[in-house]
Tab-separated table of C-alpha atoms in Angstrom:
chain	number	residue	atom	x	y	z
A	413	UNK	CA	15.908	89.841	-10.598
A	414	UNK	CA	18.350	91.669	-8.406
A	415	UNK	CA	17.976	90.652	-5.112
A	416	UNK	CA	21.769	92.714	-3.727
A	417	UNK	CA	19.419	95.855	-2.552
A	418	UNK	CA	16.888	94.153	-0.266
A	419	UNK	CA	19.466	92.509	1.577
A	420	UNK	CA	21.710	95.022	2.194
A	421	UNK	CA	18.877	96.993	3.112
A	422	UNK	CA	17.987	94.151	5.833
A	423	UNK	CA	21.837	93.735	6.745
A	424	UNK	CA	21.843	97.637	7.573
A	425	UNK	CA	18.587	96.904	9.766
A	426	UNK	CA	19.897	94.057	11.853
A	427	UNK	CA	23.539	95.926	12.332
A	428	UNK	CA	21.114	98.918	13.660
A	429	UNK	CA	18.770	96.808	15.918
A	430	UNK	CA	21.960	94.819	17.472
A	431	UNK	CA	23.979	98.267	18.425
A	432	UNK	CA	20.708	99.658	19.507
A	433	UNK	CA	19.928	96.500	21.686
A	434	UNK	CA	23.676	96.442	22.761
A	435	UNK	CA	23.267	100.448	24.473
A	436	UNK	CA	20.266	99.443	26.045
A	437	UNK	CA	21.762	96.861	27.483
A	438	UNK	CA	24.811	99.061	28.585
A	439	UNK	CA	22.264	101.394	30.030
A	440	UNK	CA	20.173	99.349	32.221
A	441	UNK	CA	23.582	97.587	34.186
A	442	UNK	CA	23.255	98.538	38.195
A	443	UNK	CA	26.284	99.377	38.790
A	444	UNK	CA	25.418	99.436	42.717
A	445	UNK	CA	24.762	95.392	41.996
A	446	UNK	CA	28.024	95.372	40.275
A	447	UNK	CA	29.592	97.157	43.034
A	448	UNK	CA	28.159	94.196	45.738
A	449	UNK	CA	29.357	91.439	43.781
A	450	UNK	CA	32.703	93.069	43.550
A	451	UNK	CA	32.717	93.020	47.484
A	452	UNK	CA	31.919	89.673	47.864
A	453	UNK	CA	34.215	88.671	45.301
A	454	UNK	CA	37.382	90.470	47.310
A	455	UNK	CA	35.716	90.250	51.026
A	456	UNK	CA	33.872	87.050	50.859
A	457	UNK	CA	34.675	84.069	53.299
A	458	UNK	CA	37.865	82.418	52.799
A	459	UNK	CA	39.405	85.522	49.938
A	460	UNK	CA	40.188	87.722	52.666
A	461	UNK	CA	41.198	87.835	56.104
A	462	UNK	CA	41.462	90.892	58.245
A	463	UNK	CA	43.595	89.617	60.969
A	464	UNK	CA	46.830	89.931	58.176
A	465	UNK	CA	48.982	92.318	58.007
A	466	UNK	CA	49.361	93.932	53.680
A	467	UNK	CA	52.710	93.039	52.012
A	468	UNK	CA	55.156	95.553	51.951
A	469	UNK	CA	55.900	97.611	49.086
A	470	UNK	CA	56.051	96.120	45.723
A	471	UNK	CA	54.708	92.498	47.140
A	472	UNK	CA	57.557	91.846	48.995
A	473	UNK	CA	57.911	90.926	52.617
A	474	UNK	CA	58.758	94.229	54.062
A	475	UNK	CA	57.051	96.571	56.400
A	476	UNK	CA	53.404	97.494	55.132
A	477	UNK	CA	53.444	101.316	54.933
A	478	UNK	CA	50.773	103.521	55.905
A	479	UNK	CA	50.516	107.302	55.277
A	480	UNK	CA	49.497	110.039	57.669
A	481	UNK	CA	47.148	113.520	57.743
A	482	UNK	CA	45.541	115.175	59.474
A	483	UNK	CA	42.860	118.260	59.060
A	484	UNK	CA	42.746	120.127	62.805
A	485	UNK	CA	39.041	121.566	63.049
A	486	UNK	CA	39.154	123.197	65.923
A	487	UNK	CA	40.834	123.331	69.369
A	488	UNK	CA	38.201	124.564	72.026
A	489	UNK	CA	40.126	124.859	75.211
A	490	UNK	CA	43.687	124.402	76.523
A	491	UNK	CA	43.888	124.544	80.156
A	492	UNK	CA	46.538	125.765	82.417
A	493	UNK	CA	45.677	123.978	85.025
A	494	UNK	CA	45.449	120.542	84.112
A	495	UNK	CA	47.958	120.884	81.624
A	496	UNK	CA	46.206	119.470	78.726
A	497	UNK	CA	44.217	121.056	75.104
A	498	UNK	CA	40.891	119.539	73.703
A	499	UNK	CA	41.123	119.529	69.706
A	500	UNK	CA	38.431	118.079	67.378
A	501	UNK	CA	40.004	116.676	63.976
A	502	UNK	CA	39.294	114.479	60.673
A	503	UNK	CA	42.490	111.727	60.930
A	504	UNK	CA	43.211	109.801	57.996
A	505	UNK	CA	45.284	107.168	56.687
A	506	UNK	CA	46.310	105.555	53.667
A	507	UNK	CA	48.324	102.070	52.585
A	508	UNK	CA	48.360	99.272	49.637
A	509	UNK	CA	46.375	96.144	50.201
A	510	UNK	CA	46.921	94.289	47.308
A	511	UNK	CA	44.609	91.194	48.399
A	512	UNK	CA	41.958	94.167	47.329
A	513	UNK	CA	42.440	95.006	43.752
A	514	UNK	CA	38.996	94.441	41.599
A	515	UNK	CA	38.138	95.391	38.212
A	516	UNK	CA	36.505	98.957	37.731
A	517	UNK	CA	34.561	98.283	34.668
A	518	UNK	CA	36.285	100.676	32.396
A	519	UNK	CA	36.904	103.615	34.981
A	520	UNK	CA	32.870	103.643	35.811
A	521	UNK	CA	33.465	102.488	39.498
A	522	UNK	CA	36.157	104.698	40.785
A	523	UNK	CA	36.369	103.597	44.403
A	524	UNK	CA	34.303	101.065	46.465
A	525	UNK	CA	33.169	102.494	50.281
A	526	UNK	CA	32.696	101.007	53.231
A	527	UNK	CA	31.050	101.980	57.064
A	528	UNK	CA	32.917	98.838	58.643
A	529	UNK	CA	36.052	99.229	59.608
A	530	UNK	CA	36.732	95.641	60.600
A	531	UNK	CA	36.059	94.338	57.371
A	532	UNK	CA	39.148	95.022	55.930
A	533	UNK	CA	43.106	95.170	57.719
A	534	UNK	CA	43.579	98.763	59.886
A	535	UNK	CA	46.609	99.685	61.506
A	536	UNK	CA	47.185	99.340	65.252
A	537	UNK	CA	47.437	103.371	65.789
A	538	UNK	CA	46.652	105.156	68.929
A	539	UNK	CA	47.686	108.477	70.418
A	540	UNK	CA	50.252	108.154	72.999
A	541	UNK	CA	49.536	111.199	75.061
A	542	UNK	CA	46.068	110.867	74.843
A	543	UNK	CA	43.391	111.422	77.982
A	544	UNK	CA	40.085	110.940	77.022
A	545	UNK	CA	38.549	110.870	73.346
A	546	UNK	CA	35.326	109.899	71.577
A	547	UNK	CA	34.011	109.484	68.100
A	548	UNK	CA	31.162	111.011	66.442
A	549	UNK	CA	27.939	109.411	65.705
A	550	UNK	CA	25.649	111.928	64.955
A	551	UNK	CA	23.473	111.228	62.422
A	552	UNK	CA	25.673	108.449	61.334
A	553	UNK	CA	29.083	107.332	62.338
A	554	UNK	CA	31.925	109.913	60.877
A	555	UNK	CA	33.519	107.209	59.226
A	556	UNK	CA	34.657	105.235	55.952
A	557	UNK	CA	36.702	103.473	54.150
A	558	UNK	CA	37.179	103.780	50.302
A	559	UNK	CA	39.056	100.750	48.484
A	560	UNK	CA	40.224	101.881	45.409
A	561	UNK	CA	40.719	99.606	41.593
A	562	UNK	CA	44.870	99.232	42.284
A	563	UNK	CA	44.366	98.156	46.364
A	564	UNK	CA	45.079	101.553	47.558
A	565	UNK	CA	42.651	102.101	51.156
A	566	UNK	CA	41.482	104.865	52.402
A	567	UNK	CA	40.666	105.416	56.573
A	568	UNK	CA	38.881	108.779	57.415
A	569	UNK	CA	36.909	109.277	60.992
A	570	UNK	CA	36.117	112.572	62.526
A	571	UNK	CA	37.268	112.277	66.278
A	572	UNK	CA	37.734	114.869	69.687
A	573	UNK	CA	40.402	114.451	71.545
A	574	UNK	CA	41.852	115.950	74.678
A	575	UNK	CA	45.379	115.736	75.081
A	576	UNK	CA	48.678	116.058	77.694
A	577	UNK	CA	50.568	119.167	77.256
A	578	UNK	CA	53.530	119.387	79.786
A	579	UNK	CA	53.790	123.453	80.110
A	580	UNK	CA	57.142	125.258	81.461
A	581	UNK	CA	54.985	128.401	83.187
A	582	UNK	CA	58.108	129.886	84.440
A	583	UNK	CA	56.942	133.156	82.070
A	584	UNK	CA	53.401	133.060	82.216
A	585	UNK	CA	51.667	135.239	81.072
A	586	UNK	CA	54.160	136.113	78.687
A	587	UNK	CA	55.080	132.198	77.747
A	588	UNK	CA	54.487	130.400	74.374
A	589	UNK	CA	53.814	126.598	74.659
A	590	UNK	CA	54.339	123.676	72.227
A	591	UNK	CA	51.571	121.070	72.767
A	592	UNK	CA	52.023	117.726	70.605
A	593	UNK	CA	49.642	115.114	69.057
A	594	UNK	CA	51.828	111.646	69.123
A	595	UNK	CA	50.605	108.864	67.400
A	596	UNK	CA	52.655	105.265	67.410
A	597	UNK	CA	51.771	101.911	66.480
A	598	UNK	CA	50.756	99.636	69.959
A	599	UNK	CA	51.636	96.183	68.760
A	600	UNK	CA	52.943	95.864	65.146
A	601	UNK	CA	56.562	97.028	65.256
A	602	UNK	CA	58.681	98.680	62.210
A	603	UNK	CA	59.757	95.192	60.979
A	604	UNK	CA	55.798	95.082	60.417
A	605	UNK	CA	54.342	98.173	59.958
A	606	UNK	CA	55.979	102.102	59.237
A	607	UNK	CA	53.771	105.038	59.468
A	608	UNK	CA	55.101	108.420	57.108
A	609	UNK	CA	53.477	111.571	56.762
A	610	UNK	CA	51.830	112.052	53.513
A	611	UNK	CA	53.892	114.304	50.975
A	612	UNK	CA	52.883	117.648	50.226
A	613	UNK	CA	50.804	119.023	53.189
A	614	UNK	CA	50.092	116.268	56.013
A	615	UNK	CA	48.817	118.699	58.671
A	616	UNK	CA	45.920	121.195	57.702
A	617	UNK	CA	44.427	123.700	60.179
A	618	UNK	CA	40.411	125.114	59.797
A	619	UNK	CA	40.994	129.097	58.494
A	620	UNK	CA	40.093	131.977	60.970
A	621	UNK	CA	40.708	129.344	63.663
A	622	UNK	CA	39.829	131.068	67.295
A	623	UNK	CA	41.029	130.411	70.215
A	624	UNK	CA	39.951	132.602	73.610
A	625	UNK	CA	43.657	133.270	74.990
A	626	UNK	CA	46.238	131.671	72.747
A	627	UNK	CA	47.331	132.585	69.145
A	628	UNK	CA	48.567	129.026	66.734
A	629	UNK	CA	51.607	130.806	65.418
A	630	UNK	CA	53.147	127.388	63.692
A	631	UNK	CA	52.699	123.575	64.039
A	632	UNK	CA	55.572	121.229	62.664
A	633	UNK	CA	56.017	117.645	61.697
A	634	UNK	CA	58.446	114.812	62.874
A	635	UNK	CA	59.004	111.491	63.953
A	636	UNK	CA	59.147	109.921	66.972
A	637	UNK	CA	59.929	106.300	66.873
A	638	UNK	CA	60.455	104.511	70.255
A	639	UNK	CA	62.637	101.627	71.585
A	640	UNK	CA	61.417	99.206	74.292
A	641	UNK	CA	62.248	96.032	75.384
A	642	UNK	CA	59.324	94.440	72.720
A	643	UNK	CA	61.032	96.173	69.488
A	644	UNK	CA	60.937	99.600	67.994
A	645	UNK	CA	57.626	101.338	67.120
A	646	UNK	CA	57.046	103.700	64.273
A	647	UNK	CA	55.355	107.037	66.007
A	648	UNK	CA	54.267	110.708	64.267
A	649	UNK	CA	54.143	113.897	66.473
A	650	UNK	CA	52.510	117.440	64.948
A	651	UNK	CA	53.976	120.472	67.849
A	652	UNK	CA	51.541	122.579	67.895
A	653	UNK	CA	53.147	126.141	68.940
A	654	UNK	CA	50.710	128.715	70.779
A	655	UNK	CA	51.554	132.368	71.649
A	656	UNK	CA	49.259	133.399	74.998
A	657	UNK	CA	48.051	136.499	73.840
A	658	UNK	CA	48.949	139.083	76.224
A	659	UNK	CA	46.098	141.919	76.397
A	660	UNK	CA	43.920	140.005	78.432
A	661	UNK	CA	46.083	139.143	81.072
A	662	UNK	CA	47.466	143.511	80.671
A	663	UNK	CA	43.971	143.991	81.205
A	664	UNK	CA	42.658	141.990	84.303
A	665	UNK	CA	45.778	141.467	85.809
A	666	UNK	CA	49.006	144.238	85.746
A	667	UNK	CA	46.436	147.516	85.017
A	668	UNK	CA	44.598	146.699	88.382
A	669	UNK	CA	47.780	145.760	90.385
A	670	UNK	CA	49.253	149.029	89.066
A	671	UNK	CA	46.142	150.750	90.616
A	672	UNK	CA	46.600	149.612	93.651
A	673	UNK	CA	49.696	149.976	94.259
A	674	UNK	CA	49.276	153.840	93.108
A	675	UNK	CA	46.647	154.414	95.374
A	676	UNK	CA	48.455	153.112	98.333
A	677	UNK	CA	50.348	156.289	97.972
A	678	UNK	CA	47.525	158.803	98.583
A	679	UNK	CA	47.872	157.920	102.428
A	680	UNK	CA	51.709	159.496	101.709
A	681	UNK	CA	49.707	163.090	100.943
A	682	UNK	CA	47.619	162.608	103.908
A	683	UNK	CA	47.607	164.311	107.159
A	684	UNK	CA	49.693	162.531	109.819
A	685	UNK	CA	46.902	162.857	112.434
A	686	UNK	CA	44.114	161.683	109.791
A	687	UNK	CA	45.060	157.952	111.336
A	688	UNK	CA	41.668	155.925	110.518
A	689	UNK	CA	42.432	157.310	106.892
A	690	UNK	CA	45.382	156.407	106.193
A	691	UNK	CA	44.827	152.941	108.421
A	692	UNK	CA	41.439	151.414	106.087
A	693	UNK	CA	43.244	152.748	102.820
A	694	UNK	CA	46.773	150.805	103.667
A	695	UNK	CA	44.790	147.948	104.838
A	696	UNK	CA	42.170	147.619	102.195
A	697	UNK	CA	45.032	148.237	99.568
A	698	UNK	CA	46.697	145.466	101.282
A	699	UNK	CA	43.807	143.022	101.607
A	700	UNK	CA	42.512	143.542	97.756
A	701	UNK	CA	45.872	142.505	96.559
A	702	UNK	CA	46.302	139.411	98.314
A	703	UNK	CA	42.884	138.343	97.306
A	704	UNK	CA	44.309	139.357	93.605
A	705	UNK	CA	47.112	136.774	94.233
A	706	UNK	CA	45.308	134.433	95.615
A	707	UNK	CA	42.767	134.539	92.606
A	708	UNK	CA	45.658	134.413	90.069
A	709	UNK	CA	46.951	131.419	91.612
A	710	UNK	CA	44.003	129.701	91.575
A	711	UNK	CA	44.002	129.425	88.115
A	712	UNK	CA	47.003	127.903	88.174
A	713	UNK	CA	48.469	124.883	88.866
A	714	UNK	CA	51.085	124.369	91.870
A	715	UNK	CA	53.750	124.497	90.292
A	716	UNK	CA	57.420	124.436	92.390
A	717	UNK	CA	59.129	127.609	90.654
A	718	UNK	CA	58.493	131.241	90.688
A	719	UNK	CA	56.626	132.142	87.249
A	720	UNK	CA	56.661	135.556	85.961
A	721	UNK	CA	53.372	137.036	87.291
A	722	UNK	CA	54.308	135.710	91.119
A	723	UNK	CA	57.209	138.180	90.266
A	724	UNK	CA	54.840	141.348	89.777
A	725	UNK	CA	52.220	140.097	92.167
A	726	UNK	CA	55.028	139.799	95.087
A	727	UNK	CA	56.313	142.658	94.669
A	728	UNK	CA	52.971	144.692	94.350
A	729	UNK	CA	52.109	143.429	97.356
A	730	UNK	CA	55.376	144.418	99.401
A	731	UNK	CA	55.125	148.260	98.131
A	732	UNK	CA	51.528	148.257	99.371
A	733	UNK	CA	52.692	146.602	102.582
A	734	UNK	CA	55.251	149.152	102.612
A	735	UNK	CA	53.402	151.902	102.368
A	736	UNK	CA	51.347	150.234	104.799
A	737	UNK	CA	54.746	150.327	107.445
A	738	UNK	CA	55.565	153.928	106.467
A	739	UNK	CA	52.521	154.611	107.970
A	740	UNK	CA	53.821	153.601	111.409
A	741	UNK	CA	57.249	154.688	111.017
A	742	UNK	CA	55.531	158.395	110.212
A	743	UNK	CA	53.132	157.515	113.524
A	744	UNK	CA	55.784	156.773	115.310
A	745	UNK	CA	58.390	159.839	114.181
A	746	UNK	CA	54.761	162.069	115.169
A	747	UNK	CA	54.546	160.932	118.069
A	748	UNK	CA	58.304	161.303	118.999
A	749	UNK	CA	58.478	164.803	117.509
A	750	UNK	CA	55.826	165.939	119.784
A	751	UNK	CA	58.068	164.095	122.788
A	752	UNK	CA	60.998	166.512	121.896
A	753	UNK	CA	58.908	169.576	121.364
A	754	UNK	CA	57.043	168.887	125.229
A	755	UNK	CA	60.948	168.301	126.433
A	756	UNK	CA	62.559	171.336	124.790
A	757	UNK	CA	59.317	173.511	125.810
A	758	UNK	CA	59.958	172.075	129.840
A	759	UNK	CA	63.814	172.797	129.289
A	760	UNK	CA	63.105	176.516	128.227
A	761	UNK	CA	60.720	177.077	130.844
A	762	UNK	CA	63.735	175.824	133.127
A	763	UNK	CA	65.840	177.801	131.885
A	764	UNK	CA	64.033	180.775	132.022
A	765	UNK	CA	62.528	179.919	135.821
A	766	UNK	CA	66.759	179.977	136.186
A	767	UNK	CA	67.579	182.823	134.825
A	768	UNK	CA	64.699	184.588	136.340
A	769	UNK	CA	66.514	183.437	139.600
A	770	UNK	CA	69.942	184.464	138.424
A	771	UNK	CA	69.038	187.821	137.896
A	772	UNK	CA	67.030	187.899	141.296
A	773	UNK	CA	70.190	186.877	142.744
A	774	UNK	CA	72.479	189.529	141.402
A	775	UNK	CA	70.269	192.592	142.365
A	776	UNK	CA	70.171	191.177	145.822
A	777	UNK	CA	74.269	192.074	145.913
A	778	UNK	CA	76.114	194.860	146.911
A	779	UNK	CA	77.479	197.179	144.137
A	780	UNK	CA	81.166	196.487	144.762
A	781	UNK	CA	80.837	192.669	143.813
A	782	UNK	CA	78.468	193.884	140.981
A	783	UNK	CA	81.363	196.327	139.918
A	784	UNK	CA	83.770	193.870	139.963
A	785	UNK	CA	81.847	191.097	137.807
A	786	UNK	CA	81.603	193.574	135.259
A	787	UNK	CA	84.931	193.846	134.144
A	788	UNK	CA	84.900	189.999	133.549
A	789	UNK	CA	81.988	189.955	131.385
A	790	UNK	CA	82.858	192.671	129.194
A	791	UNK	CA	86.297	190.149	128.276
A	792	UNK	CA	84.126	187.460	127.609
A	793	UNK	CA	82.119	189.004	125.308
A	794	UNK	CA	84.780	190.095	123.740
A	795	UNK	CA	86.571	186.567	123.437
A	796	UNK	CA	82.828	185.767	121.888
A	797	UNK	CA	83.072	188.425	119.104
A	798	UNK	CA	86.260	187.539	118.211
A	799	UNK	CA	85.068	183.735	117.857
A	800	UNK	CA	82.197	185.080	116.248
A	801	UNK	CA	84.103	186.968	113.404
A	802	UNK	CA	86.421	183.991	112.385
A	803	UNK	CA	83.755	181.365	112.446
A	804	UNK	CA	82.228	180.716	109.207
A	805	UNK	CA	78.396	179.626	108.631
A	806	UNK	CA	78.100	175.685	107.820
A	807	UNK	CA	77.582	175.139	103.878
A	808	UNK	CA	74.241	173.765	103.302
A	809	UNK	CA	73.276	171.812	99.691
A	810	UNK	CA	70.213	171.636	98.112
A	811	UNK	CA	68.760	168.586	99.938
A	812	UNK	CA	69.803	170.448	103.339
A	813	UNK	CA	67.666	173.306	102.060
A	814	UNK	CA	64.931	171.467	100.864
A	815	UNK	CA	64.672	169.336	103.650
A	816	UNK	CA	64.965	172.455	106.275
A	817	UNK	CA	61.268	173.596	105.047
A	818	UNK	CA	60.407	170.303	106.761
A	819	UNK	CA	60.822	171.016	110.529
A	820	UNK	CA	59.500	167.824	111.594
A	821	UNK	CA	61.016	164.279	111.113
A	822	UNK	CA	57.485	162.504	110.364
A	823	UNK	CA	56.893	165.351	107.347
A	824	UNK	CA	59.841	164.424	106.038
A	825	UNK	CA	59.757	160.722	105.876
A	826	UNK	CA	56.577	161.428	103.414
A	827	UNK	CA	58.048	164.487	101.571
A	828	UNK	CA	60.631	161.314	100.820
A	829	UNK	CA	58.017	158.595	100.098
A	830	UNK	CA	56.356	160.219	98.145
A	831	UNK	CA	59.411	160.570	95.735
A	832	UNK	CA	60.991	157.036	96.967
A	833	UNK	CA	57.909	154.821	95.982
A	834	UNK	CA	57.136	155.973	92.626
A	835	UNK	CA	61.014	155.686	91.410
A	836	UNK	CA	61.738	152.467	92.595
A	837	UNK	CA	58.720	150.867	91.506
A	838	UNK	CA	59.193	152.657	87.780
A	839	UNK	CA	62.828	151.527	88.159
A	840	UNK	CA	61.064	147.332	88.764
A	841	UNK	CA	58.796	148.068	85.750
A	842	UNK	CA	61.816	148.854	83.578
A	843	UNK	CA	63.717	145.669	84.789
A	844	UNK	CA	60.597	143.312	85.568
A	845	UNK	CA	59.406	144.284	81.339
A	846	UNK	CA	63.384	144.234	79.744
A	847	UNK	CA	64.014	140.684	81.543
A	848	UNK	CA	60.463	139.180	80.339
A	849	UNK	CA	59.939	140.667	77.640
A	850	UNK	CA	63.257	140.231	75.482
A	851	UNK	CA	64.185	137.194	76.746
A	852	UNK	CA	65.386	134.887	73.994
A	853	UNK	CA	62.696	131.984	73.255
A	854	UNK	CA	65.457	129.293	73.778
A	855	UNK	CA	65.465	130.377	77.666
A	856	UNK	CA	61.195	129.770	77.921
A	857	UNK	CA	62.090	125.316	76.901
């Protein structure tokens, strides 16, 4: 009897049931379970302690190295005033711990996380020109860490900041300012611990990023490692570079002071005797641009040097007061013109109450001395005509001319201000906008 069939029949049934058996067994492992034990295994008591510094590269004893970047969110305000910027930003960082290699069960457990930072090593890091700051806790903490198969750990939090930036205002409004984000080690120094900036892009920036008054035309990337009497300390700076955008400040600021200014001419086309006119325009002209100053400078901080818009606000407010003082000068050139009118009108009346006597005088004469006199004026006139006929009449240009259809001294010191004011304050606006606006951006540092 051939028994070779059954049993390969039952051979081929028990191979079947053991594979089968074998991928149910595959199936039902918890890998979450696996992924606990792995963490005890590598984090348990006495396996690891936190308070070590990594090896350095390859195992050896150098510096541990730990690489930087950064993803910039947003950056809500950046104040004049106080000198500082407010920026909200995911800040990561990256090094070897060997001590945390585990096995990832065939490339099924790609990276382990964890919520607690102080389980495993973390660099000493903190941001040297920092002011206040917070983390983020809502729902849950913004923050892990992800330990990866080779030892490779990975630091990610979601943070606000607000910052120091020094300013140089000296061309505000028309100034661009580099603000920077520092970040040094506080205790471990380079023999210990070397922060780099991670290859290929270690500074990313949100798209369409807003800001109300400043444009982000470029950030850069450097280092700024620091000597003190403890050691050297490895330190990262990002400059941030932002352009103040200009139309506002056109807008609320130099279009108004123009307007002022331009009306504080109207009292030059005013009559001279209209004097509580032109008095409330010069002075309200006067008092709306000092409170224009005063609010610009308010918003400011008080700083020792003259920035660009003191330069346009000053001198706005000296051709209002100006036209403020040609006011009085005019006044005053009135009222004196109307002194020398009453004097020559009292000097002709003299003069003819004289002559009037003069002539009374000569008919009360006898003939003969009239006779005689005669003779005496008829030479002089003649002298007179013969001056007369070789004198020649004064030149006069076309100023002189001009200026004759103004009889009076006050009527001409406005025919002249109103051509005086206008060209020297287009003449400032041509200097004032060629010296600001060209200026080469090494001069703003």
């Amino acid at each position: 009897m051939d028994y070779s069939r059954p049993i390969c029949a039952l051979l081929a049934l028990v191979v079947f049931y053991l594979s089968h058996l074998a991928q149910c067994t595959n199936a039902k492992i918890n890998f979450r379970e696996k992924e606990k034990q792995i963490l005890d295994q590598i984090l348990g008591p006495g396996r690891y302690d936190a308070r070590i510094r990594p090896s350095g590269i390859n195992g050896t004893d150098g510096p541990a190295v730990v690489n930087i970047n950064l993803f910039v969110r947003s950056i809500t305000t950046i104040s004049d005033i106080k000198m500082e910027y407010s920026v909200q930003l995911t800040f990561r960082e990256q090094w070897l711990d060997e001590r945390l290699k585990f096995n990832n069960l065939g490339g099924r457990l790609k990276y382990l996380t964890l919520t607690e930072a102080n389980r495993v090593w973390m660099p000493d890091l903190f941001f040297s020109n920092e002011k206040e700051g917070h983390f983020h806790n809502i729902i849950m903490p913004n923050v892990y860490i992800r330990i990866f198969p080779n030892g490779n750990v990975l630091y990610s939090i979601r943070i606000s900041l607000t910052l120091s930036c020094p300013m140089n205002l000296k061309l505000y409004p028309l100034d661009k300012q580099t603000c920077s984000l520092r970040m040094a080690s506080y205790g471990w120094t380079t023999d210990d611990l070397v922060f780099l900036w991670k290859e290929g892009d270690p500074v990313q920036v949100v798209k369409n990023l807003h800001l109300p008054r400043f444009t982000l035309e470029k950030f850069l990337t450097d280092y700024c490692n620091s000597k003190t009497n403890t050691g050297e300390y490895s330190c990262l700076k990002v400059d941030l570079l932002f352009k103040r955008e200009f139309s506002y400040y056109l807008i609320q600021i130099y279009i108004p002071c123009c307007m002022l200014v331009i009306v504080s001419w109207v009292s030059f086309w005013l009559d001279q005797g209209a004097v509580p006119a032109r008095v409330s325009l010069g002075v309200t002209t006067l008092l709306t641009m000092a409170t224009q100053s005063s609010g610009i400078n308010a918003s400011l901080p008080p700083v020792s040097y003259t920035k660009a818009i003191d330069v346009w606000t000053g001198v706005c407010l000296t051709f209002v007061f100006g036209a403020l003082l040609e006011f009085a000068l005019v006044n005053y050139a009135s009222r004196s013109d109307m002194h020398r009118e009453n004097m020559k009108k009292t000097r002709r009346e003299m003069e003819a109450a004289a002559s009037m006597d003069a002539a009374s005088d000569l008919l009360d004469t006898d003939s003969n001395t009239t006779f005689a006199m005669k003779p005496l004026m008829r030479g002089t006139n003649d002298k007179m005509r013969q001056c007369e006929i070789h004198m020649t009449p004064p030149k006069k240009n076309c100023c002189r001319i001009w200026m004759s259809k103004f009889p009076t001294r006050s009527k001409r010191i406005d025919v002249i201000s109103r051509i005086t004011f206008p060209l020297v304050f287009a003449l400032f606006n041509l200097a004032y906008w060629s010296t600001y606006l060209f200026r080469d951006e090494e001069e703003q540092k």
